[in-house]
PDB file of C-alpha atoms in Angstrom:
ATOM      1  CA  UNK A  29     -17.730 -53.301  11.740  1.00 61.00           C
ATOM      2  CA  UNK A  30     -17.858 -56.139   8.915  1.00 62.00           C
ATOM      3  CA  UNK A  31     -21.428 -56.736   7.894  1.00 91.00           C
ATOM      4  CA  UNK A  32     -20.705 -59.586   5.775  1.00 94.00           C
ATOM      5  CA  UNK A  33     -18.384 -61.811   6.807  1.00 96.00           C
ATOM      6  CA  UNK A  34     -16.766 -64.844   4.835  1.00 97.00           C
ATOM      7  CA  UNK A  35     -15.309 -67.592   6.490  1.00 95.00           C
ATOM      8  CA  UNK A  36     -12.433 -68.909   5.693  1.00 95.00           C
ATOM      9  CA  UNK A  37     -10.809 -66.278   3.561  1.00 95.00           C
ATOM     10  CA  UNK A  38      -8.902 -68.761   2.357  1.00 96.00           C
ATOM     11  CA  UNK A  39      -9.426 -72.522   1.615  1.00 97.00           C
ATOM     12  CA  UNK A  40      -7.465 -75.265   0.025  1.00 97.00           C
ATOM     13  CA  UNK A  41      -8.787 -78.156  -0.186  1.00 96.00           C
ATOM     14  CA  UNK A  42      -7.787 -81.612  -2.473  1.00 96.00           C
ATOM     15  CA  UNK A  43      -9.518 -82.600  -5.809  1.00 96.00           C
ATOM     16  CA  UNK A  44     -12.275 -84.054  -5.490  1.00 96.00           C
ATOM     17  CA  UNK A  45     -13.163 -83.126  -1.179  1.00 97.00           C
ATOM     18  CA  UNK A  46     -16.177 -81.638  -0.531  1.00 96.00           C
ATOM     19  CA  UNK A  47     -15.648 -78.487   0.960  1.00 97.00           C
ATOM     20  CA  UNK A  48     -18.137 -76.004   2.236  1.00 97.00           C
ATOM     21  CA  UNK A  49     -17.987 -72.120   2.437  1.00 97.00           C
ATOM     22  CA  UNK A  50     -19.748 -69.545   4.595  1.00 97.00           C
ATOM     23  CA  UNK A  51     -21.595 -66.146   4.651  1.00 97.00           C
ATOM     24  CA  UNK A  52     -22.658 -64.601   7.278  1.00 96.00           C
ATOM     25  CA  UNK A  53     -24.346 -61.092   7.677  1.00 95.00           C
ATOM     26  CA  UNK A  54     -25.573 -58.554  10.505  1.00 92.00           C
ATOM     27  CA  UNK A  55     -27.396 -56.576   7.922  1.00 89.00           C
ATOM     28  CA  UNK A  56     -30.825 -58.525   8.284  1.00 90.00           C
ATOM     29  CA  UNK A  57     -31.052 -58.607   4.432  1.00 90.00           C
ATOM     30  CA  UNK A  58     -33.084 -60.679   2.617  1.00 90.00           C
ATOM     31  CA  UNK A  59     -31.471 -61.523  -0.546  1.00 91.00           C
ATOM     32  CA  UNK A  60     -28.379 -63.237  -0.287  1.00 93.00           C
ATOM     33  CA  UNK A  61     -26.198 -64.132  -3.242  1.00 93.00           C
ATOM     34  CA  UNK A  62     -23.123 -66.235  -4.368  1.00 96.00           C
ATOM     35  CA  UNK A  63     -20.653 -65.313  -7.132  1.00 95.00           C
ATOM     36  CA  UNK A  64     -17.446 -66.886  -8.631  1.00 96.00           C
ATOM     37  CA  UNK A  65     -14.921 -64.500  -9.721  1.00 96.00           C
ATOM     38  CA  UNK A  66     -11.915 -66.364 -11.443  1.00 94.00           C
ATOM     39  CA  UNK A  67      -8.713 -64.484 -12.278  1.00 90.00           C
ATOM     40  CA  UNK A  68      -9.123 -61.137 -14.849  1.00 86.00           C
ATOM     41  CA  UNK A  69     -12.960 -62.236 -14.967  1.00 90.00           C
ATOM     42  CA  UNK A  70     -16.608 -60.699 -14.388  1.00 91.00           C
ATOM     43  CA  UNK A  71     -17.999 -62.069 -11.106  1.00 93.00           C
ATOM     44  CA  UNK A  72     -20.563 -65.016 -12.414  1.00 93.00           C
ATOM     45  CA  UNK A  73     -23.808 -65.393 -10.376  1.00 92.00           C
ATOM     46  CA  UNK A  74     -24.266 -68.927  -9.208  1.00 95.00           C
ATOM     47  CA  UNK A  75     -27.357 -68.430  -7.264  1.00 92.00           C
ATOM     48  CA  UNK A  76     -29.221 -66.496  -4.580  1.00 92.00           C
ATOM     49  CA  UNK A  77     -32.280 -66.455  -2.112  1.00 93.00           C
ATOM     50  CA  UNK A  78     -34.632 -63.971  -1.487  1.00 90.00           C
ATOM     51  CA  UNK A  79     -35.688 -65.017   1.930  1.00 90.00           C
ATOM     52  CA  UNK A  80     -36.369 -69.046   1.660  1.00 91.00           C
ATOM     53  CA  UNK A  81     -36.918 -69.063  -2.152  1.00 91.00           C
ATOM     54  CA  UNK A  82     -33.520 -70.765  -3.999  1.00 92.00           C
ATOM     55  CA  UNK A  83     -32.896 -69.583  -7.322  1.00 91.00           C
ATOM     56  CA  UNK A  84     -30.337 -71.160  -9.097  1.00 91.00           C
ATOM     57  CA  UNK A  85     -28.631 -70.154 -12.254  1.00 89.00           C
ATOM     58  CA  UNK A  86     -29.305 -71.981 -15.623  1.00 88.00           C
ATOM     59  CA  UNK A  87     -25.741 -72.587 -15.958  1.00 91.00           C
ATOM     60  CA  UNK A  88     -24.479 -73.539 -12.615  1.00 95.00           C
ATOM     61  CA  UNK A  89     -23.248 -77.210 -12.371  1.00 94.00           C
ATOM     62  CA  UNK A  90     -24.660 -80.070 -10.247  1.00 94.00           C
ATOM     63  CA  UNK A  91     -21.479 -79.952  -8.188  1.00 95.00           C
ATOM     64  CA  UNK A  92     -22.444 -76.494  -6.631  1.00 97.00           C
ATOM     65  CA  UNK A  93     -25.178 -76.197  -4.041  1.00 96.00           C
ATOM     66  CA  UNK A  94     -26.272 -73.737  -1.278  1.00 96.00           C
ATOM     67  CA  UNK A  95     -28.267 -74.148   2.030  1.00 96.00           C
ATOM     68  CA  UNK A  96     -29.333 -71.002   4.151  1.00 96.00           C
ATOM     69  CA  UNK A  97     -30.775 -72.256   7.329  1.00 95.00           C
ATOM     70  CA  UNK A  98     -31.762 -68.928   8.445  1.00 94.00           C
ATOM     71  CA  UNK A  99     -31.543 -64.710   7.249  1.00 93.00           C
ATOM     72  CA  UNK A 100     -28.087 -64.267   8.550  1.00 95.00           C
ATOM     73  CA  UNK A 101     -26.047 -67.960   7.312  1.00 96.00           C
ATOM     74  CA  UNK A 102     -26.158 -68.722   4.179  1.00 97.00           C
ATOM     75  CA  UNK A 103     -23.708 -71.559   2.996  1.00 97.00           C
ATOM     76  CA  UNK A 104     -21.514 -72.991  -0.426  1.00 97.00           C
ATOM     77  CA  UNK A 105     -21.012 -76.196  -0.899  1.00 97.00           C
ATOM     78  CA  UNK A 106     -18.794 -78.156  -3.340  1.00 97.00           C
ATOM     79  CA  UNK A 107     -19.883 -81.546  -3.625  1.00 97.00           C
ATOM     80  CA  UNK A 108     -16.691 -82.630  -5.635  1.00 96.00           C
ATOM     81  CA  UNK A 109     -14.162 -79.852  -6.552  1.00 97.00           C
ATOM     82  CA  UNK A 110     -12.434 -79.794  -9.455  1.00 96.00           C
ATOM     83  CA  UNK A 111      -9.134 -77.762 -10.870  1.00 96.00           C
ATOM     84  CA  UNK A 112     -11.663 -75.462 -12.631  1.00 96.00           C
ATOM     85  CA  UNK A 113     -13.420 -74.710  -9.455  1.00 97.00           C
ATOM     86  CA  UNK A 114     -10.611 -72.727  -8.031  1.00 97.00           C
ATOM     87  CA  UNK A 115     -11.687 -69.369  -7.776  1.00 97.00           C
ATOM     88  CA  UNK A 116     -12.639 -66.605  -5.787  1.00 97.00           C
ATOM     89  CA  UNK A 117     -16.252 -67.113  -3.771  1.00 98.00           C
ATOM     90  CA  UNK A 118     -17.824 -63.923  -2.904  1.00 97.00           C
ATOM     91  CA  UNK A 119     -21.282 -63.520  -0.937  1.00 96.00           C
ATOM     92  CA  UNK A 120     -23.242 -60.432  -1.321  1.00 94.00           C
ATOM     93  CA  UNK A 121     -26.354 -59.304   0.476  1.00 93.00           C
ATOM     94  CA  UNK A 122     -29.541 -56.801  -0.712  1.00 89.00           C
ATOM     95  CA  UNK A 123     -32.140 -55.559   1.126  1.00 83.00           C
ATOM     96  CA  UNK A 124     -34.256 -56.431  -1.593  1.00 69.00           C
ATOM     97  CA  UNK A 125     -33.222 -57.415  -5.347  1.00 63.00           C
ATOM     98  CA  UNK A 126     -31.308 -54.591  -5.897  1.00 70.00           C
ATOM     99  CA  UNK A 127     -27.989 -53.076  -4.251  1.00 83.00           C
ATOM    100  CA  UNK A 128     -25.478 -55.634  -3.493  1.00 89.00           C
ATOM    101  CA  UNK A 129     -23.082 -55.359  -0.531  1.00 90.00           C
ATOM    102  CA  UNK A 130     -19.625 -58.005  -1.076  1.00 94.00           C
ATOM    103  CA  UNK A 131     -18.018 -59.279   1.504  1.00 95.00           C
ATOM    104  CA  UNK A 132     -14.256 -60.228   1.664  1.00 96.00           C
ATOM    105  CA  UNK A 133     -14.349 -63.151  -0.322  1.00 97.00           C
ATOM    106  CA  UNK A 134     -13.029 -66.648   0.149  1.00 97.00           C
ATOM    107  CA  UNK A 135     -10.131 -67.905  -2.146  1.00 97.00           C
ATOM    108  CA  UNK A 136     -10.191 -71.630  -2.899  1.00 97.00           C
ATOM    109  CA  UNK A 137      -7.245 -73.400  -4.063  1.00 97.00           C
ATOM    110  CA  UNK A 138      -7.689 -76.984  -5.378  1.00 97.00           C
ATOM    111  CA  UNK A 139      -4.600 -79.321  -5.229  1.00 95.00           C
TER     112      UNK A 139
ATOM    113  CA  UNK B  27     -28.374 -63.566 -23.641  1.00 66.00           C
ATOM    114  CA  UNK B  28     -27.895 -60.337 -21.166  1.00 72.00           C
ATOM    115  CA  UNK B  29     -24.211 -58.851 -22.069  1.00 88.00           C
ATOM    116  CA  UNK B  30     -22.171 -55.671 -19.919  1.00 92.00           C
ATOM    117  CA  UNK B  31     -19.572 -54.532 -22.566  1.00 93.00           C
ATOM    118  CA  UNK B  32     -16.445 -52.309 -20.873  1.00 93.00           C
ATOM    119  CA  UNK B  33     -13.636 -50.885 -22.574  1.00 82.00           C
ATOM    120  CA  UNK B  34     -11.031 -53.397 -22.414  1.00 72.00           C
ATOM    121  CA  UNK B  35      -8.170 -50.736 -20.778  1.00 78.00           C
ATOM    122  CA  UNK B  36      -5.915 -50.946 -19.457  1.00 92.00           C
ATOM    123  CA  UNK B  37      -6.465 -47.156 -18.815  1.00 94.00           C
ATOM    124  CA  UNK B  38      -3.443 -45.175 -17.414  1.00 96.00           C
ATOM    125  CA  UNK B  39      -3.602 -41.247 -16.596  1.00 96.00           C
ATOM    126  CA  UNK B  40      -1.552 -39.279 -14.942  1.00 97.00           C
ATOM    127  CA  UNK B  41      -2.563 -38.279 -11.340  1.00 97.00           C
ATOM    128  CA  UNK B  42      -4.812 -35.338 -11.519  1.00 97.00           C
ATOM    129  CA  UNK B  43      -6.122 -35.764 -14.712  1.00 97.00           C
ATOM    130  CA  UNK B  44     -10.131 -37.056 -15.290  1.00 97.00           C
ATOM    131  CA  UNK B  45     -10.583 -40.809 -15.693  1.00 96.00           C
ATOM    132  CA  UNK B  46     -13.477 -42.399 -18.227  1.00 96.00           C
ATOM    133  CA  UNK B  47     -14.937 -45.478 -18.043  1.00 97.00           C
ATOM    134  CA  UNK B  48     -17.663 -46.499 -20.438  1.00 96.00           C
ATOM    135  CA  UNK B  49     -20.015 -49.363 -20.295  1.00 95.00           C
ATOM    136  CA  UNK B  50     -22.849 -50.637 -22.694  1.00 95.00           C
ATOM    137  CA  UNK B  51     -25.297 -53.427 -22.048  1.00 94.00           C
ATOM    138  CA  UNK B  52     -27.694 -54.984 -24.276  1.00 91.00           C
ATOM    139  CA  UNK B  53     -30.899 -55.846 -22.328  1.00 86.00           C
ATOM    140  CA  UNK B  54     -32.779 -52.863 -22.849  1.00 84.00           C
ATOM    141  CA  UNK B  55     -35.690 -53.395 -19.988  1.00 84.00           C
ATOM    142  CA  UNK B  56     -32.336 -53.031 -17.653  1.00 83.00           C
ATOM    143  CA  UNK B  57     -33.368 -50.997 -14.544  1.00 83.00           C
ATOM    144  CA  UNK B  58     -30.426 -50.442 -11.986  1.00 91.00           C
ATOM    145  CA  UNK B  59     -26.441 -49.493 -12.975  1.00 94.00           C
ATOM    146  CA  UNK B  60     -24.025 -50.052 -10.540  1.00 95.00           C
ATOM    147  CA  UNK B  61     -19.900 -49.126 -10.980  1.00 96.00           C
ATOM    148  CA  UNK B  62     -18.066 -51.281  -8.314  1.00 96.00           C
ATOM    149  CA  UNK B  63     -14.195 -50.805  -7.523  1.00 97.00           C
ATOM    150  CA  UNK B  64     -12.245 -53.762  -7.061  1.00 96.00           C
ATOM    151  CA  UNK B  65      -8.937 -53.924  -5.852  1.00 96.00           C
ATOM    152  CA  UNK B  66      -6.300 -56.431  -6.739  1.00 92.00           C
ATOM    153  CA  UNK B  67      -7.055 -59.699  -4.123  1.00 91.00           C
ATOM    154  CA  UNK B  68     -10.292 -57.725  -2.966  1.00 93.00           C
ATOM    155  CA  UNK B  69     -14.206 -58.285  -3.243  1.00 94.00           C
ATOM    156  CA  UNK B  70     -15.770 -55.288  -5.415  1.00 95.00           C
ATOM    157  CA  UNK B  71     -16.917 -52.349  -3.545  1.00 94.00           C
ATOM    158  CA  UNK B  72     -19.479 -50.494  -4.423  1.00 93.00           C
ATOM    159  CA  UNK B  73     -19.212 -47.160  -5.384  1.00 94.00           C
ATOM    160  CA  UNK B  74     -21.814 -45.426  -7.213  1.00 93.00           C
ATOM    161  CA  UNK B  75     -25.324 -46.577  -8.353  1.00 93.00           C
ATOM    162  CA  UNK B  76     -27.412 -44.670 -11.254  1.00 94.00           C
ATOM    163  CA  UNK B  77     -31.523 -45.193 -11.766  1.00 92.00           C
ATOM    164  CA  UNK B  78     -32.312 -42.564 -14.241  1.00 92.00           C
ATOM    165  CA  UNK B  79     -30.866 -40.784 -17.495  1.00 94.00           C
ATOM    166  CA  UNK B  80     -28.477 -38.140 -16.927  1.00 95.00           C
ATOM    167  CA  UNK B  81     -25.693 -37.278 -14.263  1.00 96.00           C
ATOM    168  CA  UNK B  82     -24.796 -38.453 -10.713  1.00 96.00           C
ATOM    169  CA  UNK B  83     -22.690 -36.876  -8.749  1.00 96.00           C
ATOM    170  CA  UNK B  84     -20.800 -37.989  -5.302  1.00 95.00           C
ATOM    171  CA  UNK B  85     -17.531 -36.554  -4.587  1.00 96.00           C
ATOM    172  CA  UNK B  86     -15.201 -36.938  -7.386  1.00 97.00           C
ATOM    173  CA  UNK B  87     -17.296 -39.408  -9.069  1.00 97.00           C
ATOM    174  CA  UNK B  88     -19.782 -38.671 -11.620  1.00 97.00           C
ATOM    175  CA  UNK B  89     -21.713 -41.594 -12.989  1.00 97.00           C
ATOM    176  CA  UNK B  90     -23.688 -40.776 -16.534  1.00 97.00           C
ATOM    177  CA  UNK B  91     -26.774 -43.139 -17.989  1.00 96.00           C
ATOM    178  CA  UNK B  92     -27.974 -42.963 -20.979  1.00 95.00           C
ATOM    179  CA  UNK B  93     -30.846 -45.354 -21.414  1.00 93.00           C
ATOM    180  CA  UNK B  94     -31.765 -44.886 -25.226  1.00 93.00           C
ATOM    181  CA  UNK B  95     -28.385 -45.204 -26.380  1.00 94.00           C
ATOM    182  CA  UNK B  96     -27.780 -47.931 -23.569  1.00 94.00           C
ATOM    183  CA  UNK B  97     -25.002 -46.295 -22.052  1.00 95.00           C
ATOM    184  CA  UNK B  98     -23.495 -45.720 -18.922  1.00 96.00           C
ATOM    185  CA  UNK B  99     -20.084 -44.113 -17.805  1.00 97.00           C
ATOM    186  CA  UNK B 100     -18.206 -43.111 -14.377  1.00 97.00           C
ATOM    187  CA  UNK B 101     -16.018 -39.774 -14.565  1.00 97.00           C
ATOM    188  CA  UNK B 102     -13.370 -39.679 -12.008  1.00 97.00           C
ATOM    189  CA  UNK B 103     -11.948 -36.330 -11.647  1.00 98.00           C
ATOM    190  CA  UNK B 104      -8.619 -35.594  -9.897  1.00 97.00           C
ATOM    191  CA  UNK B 105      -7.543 -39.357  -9.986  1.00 97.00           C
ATOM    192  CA  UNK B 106      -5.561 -40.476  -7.491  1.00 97.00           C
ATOM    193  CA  UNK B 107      -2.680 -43.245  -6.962  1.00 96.00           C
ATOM    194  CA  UNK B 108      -5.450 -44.625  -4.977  1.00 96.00           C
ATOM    195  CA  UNK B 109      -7.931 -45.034  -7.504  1.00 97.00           C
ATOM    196  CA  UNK B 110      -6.036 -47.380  -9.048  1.00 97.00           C
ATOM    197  CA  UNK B 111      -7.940 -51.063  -9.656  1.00 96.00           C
ATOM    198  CA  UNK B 112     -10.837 -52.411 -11.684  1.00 96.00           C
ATOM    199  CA  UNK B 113     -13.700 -50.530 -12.597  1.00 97.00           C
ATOM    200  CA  UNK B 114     -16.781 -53.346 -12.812  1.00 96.00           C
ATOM    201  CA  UNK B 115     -20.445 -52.020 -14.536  1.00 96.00           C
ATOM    202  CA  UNK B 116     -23.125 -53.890 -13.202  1.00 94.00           C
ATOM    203  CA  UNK B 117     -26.444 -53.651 -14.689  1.00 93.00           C
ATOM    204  CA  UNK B 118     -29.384 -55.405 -12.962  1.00 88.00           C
ATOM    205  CA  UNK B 119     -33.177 -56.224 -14.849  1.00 77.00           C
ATOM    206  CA  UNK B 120     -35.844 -58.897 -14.085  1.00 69.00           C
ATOM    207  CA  UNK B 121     -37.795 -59.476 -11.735  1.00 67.00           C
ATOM    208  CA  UNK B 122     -35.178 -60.735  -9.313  1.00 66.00           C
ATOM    209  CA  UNK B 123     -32.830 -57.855 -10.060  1.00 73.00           C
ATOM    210  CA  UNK B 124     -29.713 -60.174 -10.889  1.00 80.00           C
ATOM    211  CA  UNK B 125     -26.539 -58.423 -11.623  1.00 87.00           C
ATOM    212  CA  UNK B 126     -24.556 -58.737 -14.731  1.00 90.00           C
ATOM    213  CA  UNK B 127     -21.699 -57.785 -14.812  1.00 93.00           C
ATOM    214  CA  UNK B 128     -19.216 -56.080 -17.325  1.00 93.00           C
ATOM    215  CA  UNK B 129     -15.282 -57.423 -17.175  1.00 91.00           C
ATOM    216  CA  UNK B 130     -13.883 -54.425 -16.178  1.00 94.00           C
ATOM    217  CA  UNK B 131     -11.545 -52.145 -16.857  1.00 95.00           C
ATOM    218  CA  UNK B 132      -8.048 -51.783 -15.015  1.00 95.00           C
ATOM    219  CA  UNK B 133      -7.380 -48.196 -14.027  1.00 96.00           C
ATOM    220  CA  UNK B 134      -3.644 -47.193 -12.965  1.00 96.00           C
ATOM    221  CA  UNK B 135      -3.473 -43.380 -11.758  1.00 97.00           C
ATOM    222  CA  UNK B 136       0.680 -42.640 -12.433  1.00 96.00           C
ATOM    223  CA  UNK B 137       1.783 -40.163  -9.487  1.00 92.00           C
TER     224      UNK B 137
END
């Protein structure tokens, strides 16, 4: 059985259109983390929670933000994508800050 | 500036044979080592995850840390067609255990 789930797998959406990604998990974690993975690349952390508590990355622009309304959602959104943006989005989960567990990923395409 | 060196690859041996991958990092307070497969299209998957110096063994992996030297490798003995993808090191240090990641190195196991 999946224990994290992304939804969609795949997502194309126009420059510029907000678009919005999900995670979901049956693991009961409490860390929760998103990564972009562009082509022949190292995923890059963007940020994660550890329960309620957002950390973002120092790096991560404006445009990307993250909501997790309770320990099994946890949700990307693009405020206003650009060309550079298109990437692979993966979610992984930890019990605690420490093992992560990937889910299938979502692949965004930006026309 | 936390960096996950690799060697670049691509590595190619013959099906059978033992497969190295080698990994340095530069934060030397780093406390977890992770080696995650990742298939072509895929999320990575994790496969092996080393705490302390010396060997780890599971199956036909073996994954080696060296913490002076700031080392770690994965052996994979008896490759297999299978084994072919990307090899990804992941160290993790701080208190919030955030994974860096290495680049990764491409693995093709010739039958």
């Amino acid at each position: 059985d999946a224990m994290v789930i992304q939804n969609p797998r795949y997502q194309v959406t126009q420059f510029g259109k907000p678009v919005t990604l999900s995670c979901s998990q049956t693991l009961n974690h409490n860390v929760m983390y998103w990564y972009q993975q562009k082509s022949s690349q190292a995923p890059k952390l963007l940020f994660h929670y550890y329960d309620k508590d957002f950390n973002n990355e120092a790096d991560t622009p404006d445009n990307f933000q993250s909501r997790r309304p309770n320990t099994s959602f946890c949700f990307l959104d693009i405020r206003s994508p650009g060309l550079g943006d298109a990437a692979m989005y993966l979610c992984a989960t930890s019990p605690q800050p420490d093992t992560q567990y990937f889910g299938p990923g979502t692949r965004l395409t930006v026309l | 500036q936390k960096e996950v060196e690799q060697n670049s690859g691509p590595l190619s041996v013959p099906e059978g044979a033992i497969a190295s991958l080698n990994c340095t990092y530069s934060d030397r307070v780093s406390q977890s080592f992770f080696w995650y497969r990742q298939y072509s299209g895929k999320s990575p998957e994790l496969i092996m995850s080393i705490y302390s110096n010396g060997d780890k063994e599971d199956g036909r992996f073996t994954a080696q840390l060296n913490k002076a030297s700031q080392y770690v490798s994965l052996l994979i003995r008896d490759s297999q067609p299978s084994d072919s993808a990307t090899y990804l090191c992941a160290v993790s240090s701080g208190s919030a255990r955030q994974l860096t990641f290495g680049s990764g190195t491409q693995l093709t196991v010739l039958p």
